[in-house]
Short mmCIF file of C-alpha atoms in Angstrom, two decimals:
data_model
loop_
_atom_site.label_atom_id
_atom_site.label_comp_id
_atom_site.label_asym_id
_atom_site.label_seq_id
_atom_site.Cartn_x
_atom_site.Cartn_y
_atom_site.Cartn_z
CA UNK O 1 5.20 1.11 45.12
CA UNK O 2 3.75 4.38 44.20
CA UNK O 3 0.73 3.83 41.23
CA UNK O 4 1.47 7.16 39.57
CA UNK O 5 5.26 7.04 39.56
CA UNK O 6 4.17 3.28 38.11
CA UNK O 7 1.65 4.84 35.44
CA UNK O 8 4.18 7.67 34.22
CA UNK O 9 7.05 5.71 33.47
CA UNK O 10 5.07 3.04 31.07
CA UNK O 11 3.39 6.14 29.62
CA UNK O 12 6.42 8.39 29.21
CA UNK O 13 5.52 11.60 26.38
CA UNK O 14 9.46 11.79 25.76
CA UNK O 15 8.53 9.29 22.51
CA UNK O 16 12.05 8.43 20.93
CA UNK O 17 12.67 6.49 24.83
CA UNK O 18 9.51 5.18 24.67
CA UNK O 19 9.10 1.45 23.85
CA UNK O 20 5.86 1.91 22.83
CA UNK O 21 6.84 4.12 20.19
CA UNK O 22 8.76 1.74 18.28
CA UNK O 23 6.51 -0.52 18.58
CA UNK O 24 3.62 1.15 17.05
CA UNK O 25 6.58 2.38 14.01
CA UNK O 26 7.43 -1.32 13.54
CA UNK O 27 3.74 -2.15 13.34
CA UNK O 28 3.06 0.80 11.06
CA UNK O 29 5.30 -0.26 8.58
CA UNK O 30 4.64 -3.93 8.42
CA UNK O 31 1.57 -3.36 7.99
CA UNK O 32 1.70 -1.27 4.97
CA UNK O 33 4.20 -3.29 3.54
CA UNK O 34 1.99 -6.35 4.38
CA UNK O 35 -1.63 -5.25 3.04
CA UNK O 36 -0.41 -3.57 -0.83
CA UNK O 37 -3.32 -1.52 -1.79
CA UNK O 38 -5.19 -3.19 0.83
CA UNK O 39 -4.71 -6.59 -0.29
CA UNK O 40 -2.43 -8.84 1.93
CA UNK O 41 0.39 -9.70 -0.16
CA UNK O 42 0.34 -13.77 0.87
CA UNK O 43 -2.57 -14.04 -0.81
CA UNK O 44 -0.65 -12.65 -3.81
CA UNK O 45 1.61 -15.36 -3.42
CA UNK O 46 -0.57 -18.16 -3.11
CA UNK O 47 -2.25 -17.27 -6.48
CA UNK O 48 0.84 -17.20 -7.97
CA UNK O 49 1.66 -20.84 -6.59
CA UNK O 50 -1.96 -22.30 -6.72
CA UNK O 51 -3.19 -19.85 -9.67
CA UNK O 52 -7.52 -21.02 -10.44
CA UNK O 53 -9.56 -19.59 -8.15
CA UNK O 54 -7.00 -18.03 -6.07
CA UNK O 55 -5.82 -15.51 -8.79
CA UNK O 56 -9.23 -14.74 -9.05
CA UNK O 57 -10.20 -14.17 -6.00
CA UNK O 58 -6.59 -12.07 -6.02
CA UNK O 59 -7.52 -10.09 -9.22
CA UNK O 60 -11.18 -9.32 -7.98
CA UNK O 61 -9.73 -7.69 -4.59
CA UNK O 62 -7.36 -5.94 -6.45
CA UNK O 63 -10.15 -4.27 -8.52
CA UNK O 64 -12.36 -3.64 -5.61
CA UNK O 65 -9.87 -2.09 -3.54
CA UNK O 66 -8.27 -0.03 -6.61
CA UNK O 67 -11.85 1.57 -7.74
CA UNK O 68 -12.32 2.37 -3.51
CA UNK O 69 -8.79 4.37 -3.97
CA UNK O 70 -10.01 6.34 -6.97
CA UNK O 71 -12.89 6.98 -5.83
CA UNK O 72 -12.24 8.51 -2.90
CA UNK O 73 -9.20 9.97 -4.26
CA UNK O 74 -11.54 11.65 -6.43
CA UNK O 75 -14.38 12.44 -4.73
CA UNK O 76 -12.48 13.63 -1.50
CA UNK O 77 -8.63 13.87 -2.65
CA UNK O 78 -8.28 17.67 -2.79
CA UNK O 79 -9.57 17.99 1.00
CA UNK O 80 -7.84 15.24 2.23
CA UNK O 81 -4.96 16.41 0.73
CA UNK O 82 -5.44 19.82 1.82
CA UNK O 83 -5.76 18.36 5.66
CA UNK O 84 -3.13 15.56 5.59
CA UNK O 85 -0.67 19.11 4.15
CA UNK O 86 -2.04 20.95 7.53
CA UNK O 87 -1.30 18.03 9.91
CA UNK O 88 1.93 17.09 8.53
CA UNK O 89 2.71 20.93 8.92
CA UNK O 90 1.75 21.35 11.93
CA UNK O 91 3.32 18.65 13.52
CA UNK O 92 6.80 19.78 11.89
CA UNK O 93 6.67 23.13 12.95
CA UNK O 94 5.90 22.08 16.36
CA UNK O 95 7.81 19.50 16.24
CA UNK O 96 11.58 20.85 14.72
CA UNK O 97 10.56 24.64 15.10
CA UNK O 98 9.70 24.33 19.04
CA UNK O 99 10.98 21.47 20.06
CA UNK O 100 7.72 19.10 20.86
CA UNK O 101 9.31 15.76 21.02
CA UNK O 102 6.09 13.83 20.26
CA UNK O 103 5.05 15.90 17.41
CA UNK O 104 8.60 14.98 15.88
CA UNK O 105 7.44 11.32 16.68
CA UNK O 106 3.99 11.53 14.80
CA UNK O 107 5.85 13.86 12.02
CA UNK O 108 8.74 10.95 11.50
CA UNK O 109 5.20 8.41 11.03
CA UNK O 110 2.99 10.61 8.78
CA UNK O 111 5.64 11.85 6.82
CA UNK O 112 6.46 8.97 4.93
CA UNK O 113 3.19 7.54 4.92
CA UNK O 114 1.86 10.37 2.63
CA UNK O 115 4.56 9.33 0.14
CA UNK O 116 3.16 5.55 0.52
CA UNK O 117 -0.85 7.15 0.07
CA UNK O 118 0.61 8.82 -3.08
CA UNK O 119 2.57 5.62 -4.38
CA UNK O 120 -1.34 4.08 -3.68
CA UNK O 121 -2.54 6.10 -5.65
CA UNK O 122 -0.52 6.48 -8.55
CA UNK O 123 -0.60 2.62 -8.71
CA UNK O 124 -4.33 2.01 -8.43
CA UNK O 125 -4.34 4.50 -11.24
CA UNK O 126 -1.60 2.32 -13.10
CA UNK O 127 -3.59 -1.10 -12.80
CA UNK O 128 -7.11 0.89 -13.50
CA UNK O 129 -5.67 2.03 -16.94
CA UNK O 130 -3.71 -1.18 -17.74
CA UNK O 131 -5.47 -4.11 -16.32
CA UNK O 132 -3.14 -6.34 -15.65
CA UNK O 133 -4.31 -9.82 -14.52
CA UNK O 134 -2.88 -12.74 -13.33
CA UNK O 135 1.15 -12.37 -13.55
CA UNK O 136 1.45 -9.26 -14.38
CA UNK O 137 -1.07 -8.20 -11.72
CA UNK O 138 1.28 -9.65 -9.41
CA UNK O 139 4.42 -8.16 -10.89
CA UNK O 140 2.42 -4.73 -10.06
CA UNK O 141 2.13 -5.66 -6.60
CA UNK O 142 5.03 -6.78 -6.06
CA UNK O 143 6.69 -3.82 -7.21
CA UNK O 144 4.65 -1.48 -4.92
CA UNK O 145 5.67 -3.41 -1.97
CA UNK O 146 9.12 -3.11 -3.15
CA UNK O 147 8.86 0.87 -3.15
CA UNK O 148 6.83 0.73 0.20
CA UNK O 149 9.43 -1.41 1.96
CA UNK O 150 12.12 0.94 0.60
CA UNK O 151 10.52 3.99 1.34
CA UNK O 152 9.65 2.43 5.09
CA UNK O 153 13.36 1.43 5.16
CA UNK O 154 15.12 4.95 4.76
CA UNK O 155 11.73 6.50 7.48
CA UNK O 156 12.86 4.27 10.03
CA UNK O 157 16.98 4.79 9.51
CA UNK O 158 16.08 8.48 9.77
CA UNK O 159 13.56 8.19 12.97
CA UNK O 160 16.11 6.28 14.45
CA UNK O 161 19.03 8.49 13.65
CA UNK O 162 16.81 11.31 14.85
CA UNK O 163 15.32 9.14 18.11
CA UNK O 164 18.81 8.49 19.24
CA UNK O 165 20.16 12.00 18.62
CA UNK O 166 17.42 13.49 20.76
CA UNK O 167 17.86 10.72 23.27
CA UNK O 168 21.40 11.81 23.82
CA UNK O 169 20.94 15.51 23.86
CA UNK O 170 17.96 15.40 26.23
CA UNK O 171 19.25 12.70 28.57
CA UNK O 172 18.02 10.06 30.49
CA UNK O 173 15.94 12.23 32.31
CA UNK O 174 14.68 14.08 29.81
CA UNK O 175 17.05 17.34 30.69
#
């Protein structure tokens, strides 16, 4: 058995036949659907069930992690913007313009992910001006998971529409 031949085929670049590929999409998007503004969303759930200490603990996180968002979306949002715009266009231009299968990959990830860093931000700045607590905190968060789920939904129906339209035209081989 020949190491290299071994080595190559687990690490294969053709992305959209890679296992490893939708592996890291299916982690990428239960994990944002999982942690809502950073806060996992079981803990969410037990404060709604146990309520006390656990909606407090729930509300404080909430607040800590939503002044972290605005802060750095304010402090650093322009130029992270400005780079995250760059990436996302570079990777699409290489990606649909010359035909780079992996930077179609990382393009069908990113994306969609800068739509779930804006719905962040837009709701950090919701619960900042409102202050919700206790059930309506949690009607917030719930909500925002809602949208994230949806929008990682329609990324992966497309990435998979996409993945199995390139794994046709290019083969098994990678023709």
């Amino acid at each position: 058995m020949d190491i290299y031949a071994t080595l190559f085929e687990v690490l294969d670049t053709r992305s959209f036949s890679n296992m490893w590929y939708w592996i890291g999409l299916a982690i990428l998007w239960s994990t944002a659907s999982h942690f809502v503004l950073g806060v996992p969303f079981d803990l969410a759930l037990k404060a709604k069930r146990q309520g006390g200490e656990r909606m407090q603990d729930l509300e404080d996180m909430v607040r800590i992690n939503t002044g972290r968002l605005l802060n750095i979306a304010e402090v650093s949002g322009l130029m992270l913007t400005a780079l995250a715009a760059t990436v996302i266009t570079l990777l699409g231009v290489t990606g649909f313009f010359y035909g780079v299968e992996f930077s179609q990959a990382v393009f069908l990830m990113l994306f969609p992910m800068s739509f779930v860093g804006a719905l962040n931000i837009r709701t950090a700045q919701n619960i900042a001006s409102h202050a919700p607590t206790g059930e309506a905190l949690i009607s917030v968060l719930r909500r925002h998971r809602f949208f994230v789920q949806l929008i990682g939904m329609v990324s992966i129906f497309v990435t998979a529409m996409w993945g199995m339209y390139q794994n046709i035209v290019t083969g098994p081989l990678g023709g």
